[in-house]
Coordinates of C-alpha atoms in Angstrom, one line a residue:
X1 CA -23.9 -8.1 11.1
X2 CA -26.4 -11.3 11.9
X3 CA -26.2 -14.4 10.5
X4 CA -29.6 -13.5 8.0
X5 CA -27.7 -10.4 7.1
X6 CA -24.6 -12.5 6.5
X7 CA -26.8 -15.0 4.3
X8 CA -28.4 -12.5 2.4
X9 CA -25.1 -11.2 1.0
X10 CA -23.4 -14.3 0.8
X11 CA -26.2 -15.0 -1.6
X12 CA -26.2 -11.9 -3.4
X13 CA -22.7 -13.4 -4.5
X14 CA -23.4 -17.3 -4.5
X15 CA -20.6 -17.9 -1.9
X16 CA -23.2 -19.3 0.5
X17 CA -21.0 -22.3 1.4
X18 CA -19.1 -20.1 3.5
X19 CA -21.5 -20.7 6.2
X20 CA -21.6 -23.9 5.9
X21 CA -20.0 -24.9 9.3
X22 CA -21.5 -21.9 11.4
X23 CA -23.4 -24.4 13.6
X24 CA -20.3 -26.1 14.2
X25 CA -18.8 -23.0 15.7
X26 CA -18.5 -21.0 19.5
X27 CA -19.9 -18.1 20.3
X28 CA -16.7 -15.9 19.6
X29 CA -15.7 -17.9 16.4
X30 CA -19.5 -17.0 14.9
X31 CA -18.6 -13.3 15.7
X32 CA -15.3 -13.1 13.6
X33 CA -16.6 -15.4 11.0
X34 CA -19.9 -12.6 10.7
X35 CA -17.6 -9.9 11.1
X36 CA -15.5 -10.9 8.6
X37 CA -18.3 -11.3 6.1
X38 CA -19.4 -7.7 6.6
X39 CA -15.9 -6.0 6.2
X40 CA -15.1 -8.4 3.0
X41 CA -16.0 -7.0 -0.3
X42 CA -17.2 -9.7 -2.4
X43 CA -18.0 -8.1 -5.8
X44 CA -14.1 -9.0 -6.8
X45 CA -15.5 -12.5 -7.4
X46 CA -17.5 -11.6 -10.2
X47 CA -14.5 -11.0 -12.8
X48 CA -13.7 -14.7 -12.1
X49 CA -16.9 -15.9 -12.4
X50 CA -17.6 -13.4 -15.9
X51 CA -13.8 -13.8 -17.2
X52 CA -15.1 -15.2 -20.3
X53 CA -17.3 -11.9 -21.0
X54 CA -13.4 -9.9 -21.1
X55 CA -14.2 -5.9 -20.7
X56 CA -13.7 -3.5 -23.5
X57 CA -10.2 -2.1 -23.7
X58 CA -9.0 0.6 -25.1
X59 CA -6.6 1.1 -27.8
X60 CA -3.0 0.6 -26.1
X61 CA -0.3 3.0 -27.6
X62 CA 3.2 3.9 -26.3
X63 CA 3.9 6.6 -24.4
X64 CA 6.3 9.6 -24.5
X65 CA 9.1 9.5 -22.6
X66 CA 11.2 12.3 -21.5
X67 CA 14.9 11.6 -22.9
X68 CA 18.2 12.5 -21.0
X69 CA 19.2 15.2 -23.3
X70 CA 16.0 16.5 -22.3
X71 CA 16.1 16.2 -18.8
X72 CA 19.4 17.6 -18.6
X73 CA 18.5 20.8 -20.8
X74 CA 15.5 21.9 -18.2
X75 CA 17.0 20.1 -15.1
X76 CA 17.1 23.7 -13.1
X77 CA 14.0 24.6 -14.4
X78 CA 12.4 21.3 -13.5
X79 CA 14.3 21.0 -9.9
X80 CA 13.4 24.3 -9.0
X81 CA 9.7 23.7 -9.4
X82 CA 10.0 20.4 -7.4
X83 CA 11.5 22.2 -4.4
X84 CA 8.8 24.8 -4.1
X85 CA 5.9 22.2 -4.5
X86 CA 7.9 20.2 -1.8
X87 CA 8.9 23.1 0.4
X88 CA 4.9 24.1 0.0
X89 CA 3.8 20.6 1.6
X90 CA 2.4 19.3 -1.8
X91 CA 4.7 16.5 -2.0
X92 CA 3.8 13.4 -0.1
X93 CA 5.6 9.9 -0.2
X94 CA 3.8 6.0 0.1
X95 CA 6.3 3.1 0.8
X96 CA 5.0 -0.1 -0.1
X97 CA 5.5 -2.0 2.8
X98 CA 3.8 -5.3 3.2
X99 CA 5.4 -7.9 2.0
X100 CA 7.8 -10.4 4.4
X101 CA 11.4 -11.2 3.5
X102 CA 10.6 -14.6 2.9
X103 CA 12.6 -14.8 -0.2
X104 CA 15.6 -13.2 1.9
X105 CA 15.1 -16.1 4.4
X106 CA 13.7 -13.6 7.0
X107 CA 10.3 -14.5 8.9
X108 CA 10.0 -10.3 9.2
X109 CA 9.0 -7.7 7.5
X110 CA 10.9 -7.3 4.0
X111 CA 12.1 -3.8 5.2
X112 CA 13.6 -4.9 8.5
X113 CA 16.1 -7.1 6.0
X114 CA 19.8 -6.1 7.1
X115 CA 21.7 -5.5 3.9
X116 CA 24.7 -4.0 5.8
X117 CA 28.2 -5.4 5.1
X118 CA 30.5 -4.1 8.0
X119 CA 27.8 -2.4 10.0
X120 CA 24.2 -3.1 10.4
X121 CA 22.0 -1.4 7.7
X122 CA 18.6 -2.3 7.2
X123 CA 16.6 -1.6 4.3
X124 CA 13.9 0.8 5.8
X125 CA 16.8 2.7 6.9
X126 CA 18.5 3.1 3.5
X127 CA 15.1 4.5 2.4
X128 CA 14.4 7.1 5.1
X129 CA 18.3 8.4 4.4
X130 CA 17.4 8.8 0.8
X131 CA 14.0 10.7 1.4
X132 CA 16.3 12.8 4.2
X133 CA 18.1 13.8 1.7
X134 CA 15.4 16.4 0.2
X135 CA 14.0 16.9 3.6
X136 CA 17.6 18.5 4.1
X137 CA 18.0 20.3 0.7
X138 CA 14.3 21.7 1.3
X139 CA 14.2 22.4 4.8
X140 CA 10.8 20.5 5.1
X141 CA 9.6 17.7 6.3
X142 CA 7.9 15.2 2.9
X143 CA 4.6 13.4 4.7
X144 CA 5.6 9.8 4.7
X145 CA 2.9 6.6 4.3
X146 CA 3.8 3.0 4.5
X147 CA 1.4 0.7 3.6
X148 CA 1.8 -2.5 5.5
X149 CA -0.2 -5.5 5.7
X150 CA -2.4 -7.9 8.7
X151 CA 1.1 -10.2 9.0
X152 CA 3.7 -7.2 9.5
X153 CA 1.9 -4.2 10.5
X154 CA 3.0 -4.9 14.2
X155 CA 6.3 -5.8 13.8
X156 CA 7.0 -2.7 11.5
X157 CA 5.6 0.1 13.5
X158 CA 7.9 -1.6 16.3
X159 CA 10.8 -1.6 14.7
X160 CA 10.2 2.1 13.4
X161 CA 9.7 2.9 17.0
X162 CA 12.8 0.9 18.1
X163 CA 15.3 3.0 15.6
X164 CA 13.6 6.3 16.3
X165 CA 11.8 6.3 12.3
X166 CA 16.1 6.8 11.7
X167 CA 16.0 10.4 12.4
X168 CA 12.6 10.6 10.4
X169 CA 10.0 13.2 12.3
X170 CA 7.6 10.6 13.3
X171 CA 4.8 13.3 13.2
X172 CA 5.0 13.0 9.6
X173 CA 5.3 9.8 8.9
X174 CA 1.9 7.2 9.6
X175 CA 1.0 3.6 8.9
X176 CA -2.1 1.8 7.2
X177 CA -2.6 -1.5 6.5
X178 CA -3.3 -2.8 2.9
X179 CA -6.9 -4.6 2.1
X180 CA -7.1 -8.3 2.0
X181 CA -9.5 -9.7 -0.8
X182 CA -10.9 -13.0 -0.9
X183 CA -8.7 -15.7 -2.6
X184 CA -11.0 -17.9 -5.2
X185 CA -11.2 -20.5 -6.6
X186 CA -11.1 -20.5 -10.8
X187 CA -14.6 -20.8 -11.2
X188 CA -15.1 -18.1 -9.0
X189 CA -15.7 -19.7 -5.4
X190 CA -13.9 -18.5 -2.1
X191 CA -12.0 -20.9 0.0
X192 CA -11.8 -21.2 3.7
X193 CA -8.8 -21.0 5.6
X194 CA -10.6 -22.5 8.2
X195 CA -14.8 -23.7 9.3
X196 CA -14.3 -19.7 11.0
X197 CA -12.7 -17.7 8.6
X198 CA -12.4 -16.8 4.5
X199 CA -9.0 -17.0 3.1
X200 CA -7.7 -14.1 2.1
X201 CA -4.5 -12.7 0.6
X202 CA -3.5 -9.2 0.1
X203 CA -5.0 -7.2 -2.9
X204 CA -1.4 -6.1 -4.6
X205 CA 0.2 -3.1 -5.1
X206 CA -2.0 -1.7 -7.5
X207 CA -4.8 -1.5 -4.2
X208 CA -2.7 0.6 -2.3
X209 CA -5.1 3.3 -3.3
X210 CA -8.6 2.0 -2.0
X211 CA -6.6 0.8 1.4
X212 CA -5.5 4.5 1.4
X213 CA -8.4 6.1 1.5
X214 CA -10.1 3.6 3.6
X215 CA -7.0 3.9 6.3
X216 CA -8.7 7.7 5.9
X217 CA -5.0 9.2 5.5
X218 CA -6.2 10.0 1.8
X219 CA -8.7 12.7 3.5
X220 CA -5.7 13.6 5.9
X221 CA -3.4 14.4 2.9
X222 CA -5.9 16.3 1.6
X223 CA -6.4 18.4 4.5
X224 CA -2.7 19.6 4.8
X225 CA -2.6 20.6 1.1
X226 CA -0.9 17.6 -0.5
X227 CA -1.2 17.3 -3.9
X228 CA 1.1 15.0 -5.4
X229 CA 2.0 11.8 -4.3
X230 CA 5.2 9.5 -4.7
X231 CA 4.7 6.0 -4.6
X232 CA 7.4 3.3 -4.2
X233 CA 8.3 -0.1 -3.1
X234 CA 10.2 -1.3 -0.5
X235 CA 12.5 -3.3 -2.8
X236 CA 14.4 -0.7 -4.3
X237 CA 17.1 1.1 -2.0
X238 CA 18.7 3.0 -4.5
X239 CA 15.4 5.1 -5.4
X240 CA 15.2 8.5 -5.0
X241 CA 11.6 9.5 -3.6
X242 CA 10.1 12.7 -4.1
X243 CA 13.3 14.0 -6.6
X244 CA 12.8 17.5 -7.0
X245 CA 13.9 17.5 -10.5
X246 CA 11.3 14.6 -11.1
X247 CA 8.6 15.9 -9.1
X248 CA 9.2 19.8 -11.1
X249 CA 9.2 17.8 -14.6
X250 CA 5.6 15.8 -13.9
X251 CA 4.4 19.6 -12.7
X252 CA 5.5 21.3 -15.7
X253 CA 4.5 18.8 -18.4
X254 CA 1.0 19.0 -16.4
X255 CA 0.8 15.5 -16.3
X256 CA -1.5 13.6 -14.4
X257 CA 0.6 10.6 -13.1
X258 CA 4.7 9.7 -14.3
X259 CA 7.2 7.0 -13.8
X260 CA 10.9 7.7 -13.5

C-alpha cells in the first residue's frame, strides 16, 4: 500500500490523523506504518462512532438445558455417538491461548504457568493429558488449534516444542495467531502507540473465529472432514475437551452450537 492508498482509506473512516507524523518518519518506519494500515480493518470503529443508533435485537429467551437425570438416562447412547464422530475425524479442538499470566505474576504465556505442587506441572500440559484421554479411549488422534496472540505466539510454539506437545502428535496440533483491532477512543478515534504504529489490542475471544479462518486452518479443517469443533480456554484445567458423551448429545439433539 502507498501513502495515497493509505489516505484514501484512512479517510473512508475519518482516522486521517494517523498520518499525521509520516513525514516525520524513516524509510522502514513509513513501510510498517503503511503496512499496518492495509492489514487493519477499520470498519470496527463505526459501532463507536454510531453507538447511539443501538442495532435491533432480538427477543432474548432462555434456553433449554439438558438436566442430569437426563444425561444420565442416554449417557451410552450419547457417548457412543461422540466416539464414532471422533474416531471418524469430525471432532476438532481450539485452545484459547493468548493471553499472558500476568495476573499469575508470570511475564509468559498464561499456559506455560506451573501449577505443580511436588513436581513441575504446567497448565498446557494438564490440558493435552485431558484431551489424551479420548485420544486413548478412541484410538485417534482429535486435530488440536491454539489460538495465540502477536506477544506469546513465539514463546508458546517454543515451549510446545521444548516438552515434545507432552506426548501430543504434533502433526495434529497447529498454531494461529488471534487478530488485533484497533483500540479507540470513545468518540470513535484510534490512538497511536507511537508516530509509526496504531495501537492495537487483541479482538477477544469471541474473534477467535475470523482469526481462524484468516490463519486459513478453517479451510484445513474442512478439508480433512471436520465437522464439529470444541472450543475452550486456557484457564480451565479441569475441562474435558471433546467429551464423547457431550460431543454425541450436541449430535443427537441436532443442535447447531452447545455449552457444557
Amino acid at each position: 500500500m502507498n501513502f495515497e492508498n493509505a489516505k484514501n482509506k484512512l479517510k473512508e473512516y475519518a482516522q486521517e490523523h494517523i498520518l499525521d507524523y509520516y513525514d516525520e518518519l524513516n524509510d522502514s518506519q513509513k513501510e510498517a506504518l503503511l503496512k499496518q494500515i492495509d492489514e487493519t480493518d477499520f470498519s470496527v470503529t463505526s459501532k463507536v462512532i454510531n453507538g447511539k443508533a443501538e442495532d435491533k435485537r432480538g427477543v432474548i429467551t432462555p434456553i433449554k438445558a439438558m438436566t442430569l437425570t437426563e444425561i444420565n438416562a442416554s449417557k451410552e447412547h450419547f457417548k457412543s455417538l461422540g466416539l464414532e464422530a471422533i474416531r471418524a475425524g469430525k471432532v476438532s479442538a481450539v485452545l484459547l491461548a493468548g493471553g499472558m499470566g500476568t495476573r499469575l505474576g508470570s511475564d509468559k504465556p498464561k499456559g506455560m504457568y506451573n501449577i505443580g505442587e511436588t513436581k513441575d506441572v504446567y497448565i498446557f500440559e494438564m490440558l493435552i493429558r485431558n484431551l489424551m484421554d479420548v485420544v486413548n479411549e478412541t484410538g485417534a488422534w482429535v486435530p488440536l488449534y491454539v489460538m495465540t496472540s502477536e506477544k506469546n505466539n513465539d514463546d508458546t510454539i517454543n515451549f510446545f516444542k521444548e516438552m515434545n506437545y507432552f506426548g501430543y502428535n504434533p502433526d495434529f496440533v497447529d498454531f494461529f495467531i488471534q487478530e488485533m483491532a484497533p483500540a479507540a477512543s470513545f468518540d470513535g478515534k484510534i490512538y497511536l502507540e507511537g508516530k509509526d504504529r496504531v495501537s492495537t489490542s487483541p479482538n477477544g475471544n469471541g474473534g477467535w473465529f475470523i482469526s481462524f479462518v484468516k490463519s486459513g486452518l478453517c479451510k484445513k479443517a474442512k478439508e480433512i472432514g471436520v465437522e464439529y469443533i470444541n472450543i475452550f480456554a486456557v484457564d480451565n484445567v479441569c475441562q474435558r475437551m471433546a467429551d464423547p458423551c457431550f460431543v454425541g448429545a450436541m449430535i443427537d439433539g441436532g443442535y447447531r452450537s452447545a455449552a457444557k
